[in-house]
Short mmCIF file of C-alpha atoms in Angstrom, two decimals:
data_model
loop_
_atom_site.label_atom_id
_atom_site.label_comp_id
_atom_site.label_asym_id
_atom_site.label_seq_id
_atom_site.Cartn_x
_atom_site.Cartn_y
_atom_site.Cartn_z
CA MET A 31 -30.08 -72.78 -31.50
CA GLY A 32 -33.07 -70.75 -31.11
CA TYR A 33 -35.05 -68.45 -33.18
CA ARG A 34 -34.43 -65.69 -30.89
CA SER A 35 -30.62 -66.86 -30.52
CA MET A 36 -29.81 -66.89 -34.07
CA ARG A 37 -31.31 -63.24 -34.74
CA ALA A 38 -28.86 -62.43 -31.43
CA PHE A 39 -25.68 -64.24 -33.37
CA ASN A 40 -26.99 -62.90 -37.07
CA TRP A 41 -27.12 -58.43 -35.29
CA LEU A 42 -23.49 -59.10 -34.35
CA LYS A 43 -22.66 -60.29 -37.34
CA ARG A 44 -24.05 -57.49 -38.90
CA LEU A 45 -22.17 -55.46 -36.56
CA HIS A 46 -18.70 -57.38 -37.34
CA ARG A 47 -19.71 -56.03 -40.93
CA ASP A 48 -20.79 -52.30 -41.03
CA GLU A 49 -17.29 -49.70 -40.84
CA ARG A 50 -20.25 -47.54 -38.33
CA GLY A 51 -20.66 -50.43 -35.94
CA ASN A 52 -17.01 -50.50 -35.46
CA ALA A 53 -16.06 -46.21 -35.28
CA LEU A 54 -19.00 -47.00 -32.09
CA ILE A 55 -16.74 -49.49 -30.75
CA ILE A 56 -13.07 -47.90 -31.37
CA GLY A 57 -14.62 -44.83 -29.66
CA ALA A 58 -16.84 -46.26 -26.13
CA ALA A 59 -12.88 -47.87 -25.91
CA ALA A 60 -11.35 -44.63 -25.77
CA LEU A 61 -13.89 -42.39 -24.17
CA PRO A 62 -12.18 -42.62 -20.64
CA LEU A 63 -9.13 -42.22 -21.74
CA LEU A 64 -10.86 -39.31 -23.81
CA LEU A 65 -11.83 -37.90 -20.56
CA GLY A 66 -9.05 -38.66 -18.24
CA SER A 67 -7.26 -36.33 -20.20
CA ALA A 68 -9.66 -33.63 -20.55
CA ALA A 69 -9.68 -33.98 -16.37
CA PHE A 70 -6.12 -33.83 -16.57
CA ALA A 71 -5.91 -30.60 -18.14
CA VAL A 72 -8.77 -29.22 -16.53
CA ASP A 73 -6.63 -30.25 -13.67
CA THR A 74 -3.07 -28.79 -14.34
CA ILE A 75 -4.70 -26.03 -15.87
CA GLN A 76 -6.21 -25.32 -12.20
CA ILE A 77 -2.52 -25.95 -10.97
CA THR A 78 -1.19 -24.02 -13.02
CA LEU A 79 -3.52 -21.02 -12.06
CA MET A 80 -2.98 -21.61 -8.61
CA LYS A 81 0.76 -22.14 -8.39
CA ARG A 82 1.66 -18.60 -10.42
CA GLN A 83 -1.47 -16.87 -7.16
CA LEU A 84 0.99 -17.99 -4.59
CA GLN A 85 4.02 -17.02 -6.32
CA ARG A 86 2.60 -13.24 -7.27
CA GLY A 87 2.03 -13.16 -3.27
CA ALA A 88 5.21 -14.98 -2.02
CA ASP A 89 7.12 -12.07 -4.72
CA SER A 90 5.26 -9.69 -3.61
CA ALA A 91 5.89 -10.05 0.06
CA ALA A 92 9.59 -10.68 -0.44
CA LEU A 93 9.79 -7.43 -2.37
CA ALA A 94 8.17 -6.03 -0.08
CA GLY A 95 9.82 -7.37 3.27
CA ALA A 96 13.02 -6.12 1.50
CA PHE A 97 12.02 -2.68 0.26
CA ALA A 98 11.43 -2.08 3.73
CA MET A 99 14.58 -3.11 4.87
CA SER A 100 16.21 -0.40 2.80
CA GLN A 101 14.29 1.94 4.42
CA GLY A 102 15.40 0.93 7.90
CA VAL A 103 11.21 0.28 8.19
CA ASP A 104 10.87 -3.38 10.08
CA PRO A 105 10.40 -5.98 7.60
CA HIS A 106 8.79 -8.89 9.11
CA ARG A 107 5.66 -6.75 9.40
CA ALA A 108 5.70 -5.16 5.62
CA VAL A 109 6.02 -8.74 4.70
CA HIS A 110 2.72 -9.90 6.54
CA SER A 111 0.93 -6.51 5.55
CA ASP A 112 1.61 -7.25 2.10
CA LEU A 113 0.02 -10.48 2.58
CA ASP A 114 -2.11 -10.12 4.37
CA GLN A 115 -3.12 -7.54 1.12
CA ASN A 116 -3.18 -10.12 -1.56
CA TYR A 117 -5.41 -12.95 -2.46
CA PHE A 118 -3.71 -16.19 -3.13
CA PRO A 119 -4.44 -19.95 -2.01
CA ALA A 120 -5.20 -20.47 1.07
CA LEU A 121 -2.33 -21.95 3.33
CA THR A 122 -1.93 -25.15 4.56
CA GLN A 123 0.85 -23.73 6.96
CA GLU A 124 1.79 -20.84 7.55
CA GLU A 125 4.37 -19.51 5.82
CA THR A 126 8.15 -19.65 6.17
CA VAL A 127 10.34 -16.14 6.73
CA ASP A 128 13.86 -15.99 6.61
CA TYR A 129 16.11 -12.88 6.54
CA SER A 130 19.71 -15.00 6.79
CA PRO A 131 22.28 -13.76 4.45
CA ARG A 132 22.43 -16.04 1.05
CA LEU A 133 23.10 -16.03 -2.57
CA GLY A 134 26.23 -13.74 -1.69
CA PHE A 135 23.84 -10.56 -0.46
CA GLN A 136 23.57 -9.49 3.34
CA LYS A 137 19.98 -7.72 3.12
CA VAL A 138 17.76 -10.62 2.03
CA VAL A 139 14.12 -11.24 2.81
CA ARG A 140 13.09 -15.07 1.19
CA VAL A 141 9.70 -15.88 1.71
CA GLN A 142 7.99 -19.57 0.87
CA MET A 143 4.97 -20.12 0.97
CA TYR A 144 2.51 -24.01 0.80
CA SER A 145 -1.33 -24.63 -0.12
CA ASP A 146 -2.89 -28.45 -0.43
CA GLN A 147 -5.44 -28.52 -3.16
CA THR A 148 -7.96 -31.23 -3.16
CA LEU A 149 -8.54 -31.24 -7.04
CA PRO A 150 -11.54 -32.34 -8.51
CA PHE A 151 -10.61 -34.60 -10.87
CA MET A 152 -7.35 -36.29 -9.71
CA SER A 153 -9.29 -36.53 -6.26
CA VAL A 154 -11.31 -39.23 -7.93
CA PHE A 155 -7.87 -41.74 -8.94
CA THR A 156 -6.31 -40.86 -5.27
CA SER A 157 -7.87 -39.00 -1.92
CA SER A 158 -4.36 -36.79 -0.91
CA PRO A 159 -4.24 -33.34 -1.58
CA SER A 160 -1.51 -32.33 -4.41
CA ARG A 161 0.93 -29.40 -2.42
CA ILE A 162 1.44 -26.01 -4.03
CA THR A 163 4.54 -24.28 -3.10
CA ALA A 164 6.40 -20.90 -4.16
CA ASP A 165 9.45 -19.42 -2.90
CA ALA A 166 10.80 -15.68 -3.24
CA THR A 167 13.97 -14.10 -2.92
CA ALA A 168 14.82 -10.27 -2.63
CA ALA A 169 17.83 -8.51 -1.92
CA VAL A 170 19.09 -4.98 -1.07
CA ILE A 171 21.96 -4.75 -3.46
CA SER A 172 24.44 -1.76 -3.38
CA ALA A 173 24.34 0.08 -6.82
CA GLY A 174 27.60 2.23 -5.85
CA ARG A 175 28.44 5.22 -3.59
CA PHE A 176 26.99 8.44 -3.99
CA CYS A 177 28.16 12.04 -2.45
CA VAL A 178 25.34 13.89 -3.49
CA LEU A 179 21.42 13.11 -1.41
CA SER A 180 18.26 15.83 -2.15
CA LEU A 181 15.80 14.00 -0.19
CA TYR A 182 13.50 16.61 -1.19
CA ASP A 183 10.37 13.98 -2.33
CA GLY A 184 8.22 15.90 -4.81
CA THR A 185 7.80 16.12 -8.38
CA ASP A 186 9.84 18.76 -9.21
CA PRO A 187 14.04 18.30 -9.72
CA GLY A 188 15.20 17.68 -6.82
CA ILE A 189 19.02 18.39 -8.79
CA ASP A 190 19.47 21.13 -11.22
CA ILE A 191 23.25 22.63 -12.55
CA SER A 192 22.44 25.03 -15.18
CA GLY A 193 25.44 27.71 -16.98
CA ASN A 194 29.01 26.59 -17.05
CA ALA A 195 28.98 24.38 -13.90
CA THR A 196 31.75 22.38 -13.57
CA LEU A 197 31.00 18.87 -10.55
CA ASP A 198 34.54 17.14 -10.59
CA LEU A 199 33.16 14.47 -7.79
CA GLY A 200 34.47 11.42 -8.37
CA CYS A 201 31.11 9.92 -6.61
CA GLY A 202 27.45 9.52 -7.39
CA MET A 203 24.78 11.91 -7.43
CA ALA A 204 21.27 11.10 -5.65
CA THR A 205 17.20 12.48 -5.69
CA ASN A 206 14.27 10.89 -4.25
CA SER A 207 12.61 13.15 -6.31
CA HIS A 208 9.98 11.09 -8.32
CA GLY A 209 8.92 13.62 -11.52
CA THR A 210 9.77 13.07 -15.16
CA ASP A 211 12.20 15.25 -15.04
CA SER A 212 13.57 14.35 -11.17
CA PHE A 213 17.24 15.82 -12.02
CA GLN A 214 17.79 18.95 -14.62
CA ALA A 215 20.53 19.39 -16.21
CA GLY A 216 21.83 21.64 -19.32
CA GLY A 217 23.93 24.78 -20.08
CA SER A 218 27.66 24.53 -20.71
CA LEU A 219 27.87 21.53 -18.25
CA THR A 220 30.79 19.13 -16.87
CA LEU A 221 30.07 16.35 -14.95
CA ASN A 222 31.96 13.48 -13.59
CA ALA A 223 29.84 11.89 -11.64
CA SER A 224 28.32 8.07 -11.55
CA PRO A 225 25.69 6.92 -11.20
CA ILE A 226 23.03 8.93 -11.24
CA MET A 227 19.61 7.28 -9.52
CA SER A 228 16.21 8.96 -8.65
CA VAL A 229 13.03 7.88 -8.07
CA GLY A 230 12.07 9.08 -10.58
CA GLY A 231 12.47 9.81 -14.41
CA LEU A 232 15.58 11.18 -16.03
CA ASP A 233 13.88 12.03 -19.17
CA GLY A 234 15.23 16.12 -19.64
CA ALA A 235 19.44 15.34 -19.31
CA LYS A 236 20.91 12.17 -21.00
CA ASN A 237 22.80 13.46 -23.29
CA LYS A 238 23.86 15.56 -20.34
CA PHE A 239 25.29 12.83 -18.61
CA GLY A 240 28.44 11.26 -20.40
CA THR A 241 29.58 8.33 -19.39
CA SER A 242 27.53 8.32 -15.82
CA THR A 243 25.85 5.20 -14.82
CA LEU A 244 21.89 5.99 -15.27
CA GLN A 245 19.62 4.29 -12.59
CA PRO A 246 16.39 5.92 -13.16
CA TYR A 247 13.00 4.80 -10.94
CA SER A 248 15.40 3.83 -8.18
CA ALA A 249 14.30 2.71 -4.51
CA LYS A 250 13.90 5.99 -2.53
CA GLN A 251 17.22 6.73 -0.62
CA GLN A 252 16.84 6.96 3.37
CA ASP A 253 18.64 9.84 5.37
CA PRO A 254 21.71 9.24 5.86
CA PHE A 255 22.58 11.09 8.28
CA ALA A 256 19.09 10.48 10.42
CA SER A 257 20.75 8.97 13.32
CA VAL A 258 22.29 12.98 13.90
CA PRO A 259 20.94 13.72 17.14
CA ASP A 260 18.81 16.94 17.02
CA PRO A 261 20.96 19.94 18.46
CA PRO A 262 20.05 20.56 22.82
CA PRO A 263 17.91 23.50 23.25
CA GLN A 264 20.46 26.67 23.37
CA THR A 265 19.69 30.61 25.07
CA CYS A 266 22.68 31.91 24.77
CA THR A 267 22.38 35.83 23.37
CA ASN A 268 25.64 37.55 22.39
CA ASP A 269 26.11 38.14 18.92
CA LEU A 270 30.20 37.26 17.19
CA SER A 271 30.74 40.20 14.33
CA ILE A 272 34.71 40.16 13.63
CA LYS A 273 35.48 43.29 11.13
CA PRO A 274 37.95 43.49 8.31
CA ASN A 275 40.03 45.25 9.64
CA ASP A 276 39.82 44.04 13.47
CA PRO A 277 43.30 41.88 14.11
CA ASP A 278 43.05 37.92 13.76
CA THR A 279 40.61 36.71 16.74
CA PRO A 280 40.47 33.36 17.94
CA LEU A 281 36.89 31.55 19.25
CA THR A 282 36.21 29.20 21.15
CA PRO A 283 33.58 26.53 20.89
CA GLY A 284 30.31 27.50 22.43
CA CYS A 285 27.17 29.19 22.19
CA TYR A 286 25.88 32.14 20.12
CA LYS A 287 23.11 33.96 18.86
CA SER A 288 24.96 34.42 15.41
CA MET A 289 28.32 35.27 13.76
CA ASP A 290 29.38 37.34 11.22
CA ILE A 291 32.42 37.19 9.78
CA SER A 292 34.32 39.80 7.38
CA GLY A 293 37.71 39.27 8.92
CA THR A 294 40.05 36.76 10.14
CA ALA A 295 38.88 34.16 12.13
CA ASN A 296 40.80 30.99 13.89
CA LEU A 297 38.65 28.77 15.64
CA ALA A 298 39.66 26.22 18.37
CA PRO A 299 38.58 22.71 17.80
CA GLY A 300 34.38 21.71 19.27
CA THR A 301 30.75 22.37 17.89
CA TYR A 302 29.98 26.09 16.94
CA TYR A 303 26.20 26.82 18.11
CA ILE A 304 24.58 29.71 16.56
CA ASN A 305 21.12 30.37 18.24
CA GLY A 306 18.35 31.80 15.56
CA GLY A 307 20.82 33.75 14.13
CA ASP A 308 22.68 33.53 10.82
CA LEU A 309 26.07 32.45 9.88
CA SER A 310 27.66 34.85 7.44
CA PHE A 311 30.90 34.86 5.90
CA GLY A 312 31.59 38.70 4.37
CA ALA A 313 33.92 39.45 1.43
CA GLN A 314 37.27 39.63 3.14
CA ALA A 315 36.74 36.70 5.59
CA LYS A 316 39.15 34.23 6.48
CA VAL A 317 38.62 31.76 8.46
CA THR A 318 40.48 28.03 9.68
CA GLY A 319 39.84 25.89 11.75
CA THR A 320 40.09 22.03 12.75
CA GLY A 321 37.68 19.58 14.12
CA VAL A 322 35.25 22.01 14.00
CA THR A 323 31.07 21.75 12.95
CA PHE A 324 28.81 24.94 12.80
CA VAL A 325 25.38 23.77 14.53
CA MET A 326 22.21 26.06 13.21
CA THR A 327 19.81 25.91 15.71
CA GLY A 328 17.14 27.83 17.41
CA THR A 329 13.69 27.37 19.13
CA ASN A 330 10.15 27.03 16.98
CA GLY A 331 12.14 26.21 13.67
CA LYS A 332 13.57 29.20 13.46
CA ALA A 333 17.07 28.04 12.83
CA GLY A 334 19.16 31.34 10.44
CA ASP A 335 20.65 30.74 7.04
CA LEU A 336 24.26 30.34 6.47
CA LYS A 337 25.56 32.88 4.29
CA MET A 338 28.52 32.85 2.25
CA ASN A 339 29.18 36.31 0.69
CA GLY A 340 31.90 37.73 -2.26
CA GLN A 341 35.64 36.15 -1.84
CA ALA A 342 35.13 34.36 1.80
CA ASP A 343 37.52 31.87 2.66
CA LEU A 344 37.65 28.64 4.40
CA ASN A 345 39.93 25.85 5.45
CA LEU A 346 37.63 24.01 7.47
CA THR A 347 38.21 20.54 8.69
CA SER A 348 34.94 18.54 10.13
CA PRO A 349 36.14 16.47 14.00
CA THR A 350 37.13 12.49 14.13
CA SER A 351 34.42 11.96 16.65
CA GLY A 352 31.49 12.83 18.49
CA ASP A 353 28.12 13.65 17.54
CA TYR A 354 29.22 15.70 14.49
CA ASN A 355 31.66 13.85 13.24
CA GLY A 356 32.57 14.18 9.69
CA MET A 357 30.57 16.91 9.67
CA ILE A 358 31.24 21.11 9.52
CA PHE A 359 27.74 22.35 8.61
CA TYR A 360 24.59 20.99 10.33
CA ARG A 361 21.35 23.43 10.19
CA ASP A 362 18.32 22.03 12.18
CA ARG A 363 15.94 19.30 10.19
CA ARG A 364 13.59 20.61 12.60
CA ALA A 365 13.92 24.14 11.37
CA ASP A 366 11.79 26.10 8.53
CA ASN A 367 12.67 25.73 5.08
CA ILE A 368 14.84 28.28 3.38
CA GLN A 369 17.21 28.96 0.60
CA ILE A 370 21.25 29.10 1.51
CA LYS A 371 22.78 30.07 -0.97
CA ILE A 372 26.77 30.42 -1.59
CA ASN A 373 27.67 33.90 -4.05
CA GLY A 374 30.26 33.77 -6.79
CA GLY A 375 33.81 34.76 -6.16
CA SER A 376 33.69 32.48 -2.14
CA GLY A 377 35.62 29.76 -2.05
CA MET A 378 35.84 26.67 0.51
CA HIS A 379 38.46 23.88 1.35
CA ILE A 380 36.12 21.76 3.69
CA ASP A 381 36.81 18.18 4.82
CA GLY A 382 33.72 17.43 5.60
CA ALA A 383 30.19 17.23 5.15
CA MET A 384 27.53 19.19 4.59
CA TYR A 385 24.06 18.28 5.59
CA PHE A 386 20.76 20.57 4.87
CA PRO A 387 17.99 17.95 5.93
CA SER A 388 14.95 21.02 5.43
CA SER A 389 16.76 23.46 2.76
CA ASP A 390 17.57 24.01 -0.08
CA LEU A 391 21.10 24.67 -1.31
CA TRP A 392 21.70 26.96 -3.93
CA PHE A 393 25.86 27.69 -4.92
CA ASN A 394 25.89 30.85 -7.37
CA GLY A 395 28.17 32.38 -9.92
CA GLY A 396 31.72 31.92 -9.29
CA SER A 397 31.74 29.65 -6.17
CA ASP A 398 34.26 27.42 -5.79
CA MET A 399 34.94 24.96 -3.62
CA VAL A 400 38.00 21.57 -3.09
CA VAL A 401 36.17 19.40 -0.84
CA SER A 402 37.78 16.47 0.71
CA CYS A 403 35.66 13.26 0.54
CA LEU A 404 32.02 15.08 -0.42
CA ARG A 405 29.43 14.51 1.49
CA MET A 406 26.55 17.25 0.78
CA VAL A 407 22.58 15.98 1.70
CA GLY A 408 20.30 19.17 1.80
CA GLN A 409 16.52 19.39 -0.10
CA LYS A 410 16.38 20.68 -3.16
CA LEU A 411 20.29 21.12 -5.19
CA THR A 412 20.65 24.18 -7.39
CA PHE A 413 24.56 24.82 -9.16
CA ARG A 414 24.21 28.29 -11.47
CA GLY A 415 26.67 29.72 -13.47
CA ASN A 416 30.63 28.83 -13.02
CA THR A 417 29.66 26.67 -10.21
CA ASN A 418 33.42 24.86 -9.84
CA LEU A 419 33.20 22.09 -7.40
CA THR A 420 36.05 19.40 -7.42
CA ASN A 421 35.54 16.17 -4.59
CA GLN A 422 39.05 15.01 -3.22
CA CYS A 423 39.44 11.66 -1.53
CA PRO A 424 41.44 8.97 -1.34
CA ALA A 425 40.41 5.99 -2.43
CA GLY A 426 39.16 3.99 0.52
CA SER A 427 38.75 6.67 2.29
CA PRO A 428 36.02 5.64 4.93
CA ASN A 429 34.11 8.77 3.68
CA ALA A 430 33.88 8.44 0.24
CA GLY A 431 30.70 9.10 0.36
CA PHE A 432 27.10 7.03 1.18
CA GLU A 433 25.62 2.75 0.05
CA LEU A 434 23.44 3.61 -2.71
CA SER A 435 20.87 0.80 -3.13
CA PHE A 436 18.23 -0.72 -4.86
CA VAL A 437 16.02 -3.51 -4.44
CA ARG A 438 15.01 -6.47 -7.44
CA LEU A 439 14.45 -10.43 -6.79
CA VAL A 440 16.98 -12.48 -6.79
CA GLY A 441 15.80 -15.82 -6.34
#
């Protein structure tokens, strides 16, 4: 063995006996595993981040579509508008959007997204990209039925109840107010209504709702009578006036500039248009009618007022067909906002809806109302004093109220 070979052999023997040499060998052998583990960890974190971004985009798009569906807006446009506004990894193929019923829900938006990503370290071992997927399903869910709706969407309370008011509704109340205290309740209130829904909060009146189901911060509710057509233009100029001592007066449908009833009137079935003037029921009014609707309209938003005073006594039933099916009172939605007051002592027994989409409703003092299948829609709704409102509606009636809905992710 040559001199140089001997020196190399002796060096290897010393290296074999040296612990530091052993550590070096082990470290060198483990280095590829350590580097591979670190690379795998980096790629895993990157995949997780991309998956989270993609899932957030799918969730947001599905919710946007479901909210649009609940508001009667095109969900497809809402989904793609949301996708355009949010950042997520580039999609390999166009997202899939499905509106088929699933999971027991009828109004559903499902969004599926796909993204192929080439990862920096895994690409050393494979030429195939890693596919990241996200799947989100949002649904419009029924939360009960409501029969009183405030369309007001500002920050003031949409519904305000105080005094010794008694509201025996047997159905829900909803307001589109988005204030912190969107529903005010005070005094010696007696309330039988559930659920209580608001777009805003219910902080200021929680202890007044008893066993009612509370649903604050819910989706805005659409006008359930939005499809009711605007009243046709009217040109009549004849006023109607019935005094307390006038003989019983039969009335026929048609157009009146105003109606002032303080005596006894019997209404034939049909629609009674009030063109720009007021519809007034005086202290001694006794009005009966089956299949009737009062429509308050006028030009340039000048629809008149509805006035109920003193001991007015109304027994009215709405029609069961036609444009105003199920409706007793309708004030033109194009009219300016006024405050309609139903004052103390007035009594009503009505079977039909009260629709005042551009007006506030105010129930004062001892107003007493018994309604069959109440449906009341207005801007701000206020109940004061000894207001007594009783709703009598047979179980399963198609006029038992409107469906209350909210949106959430279900898959």
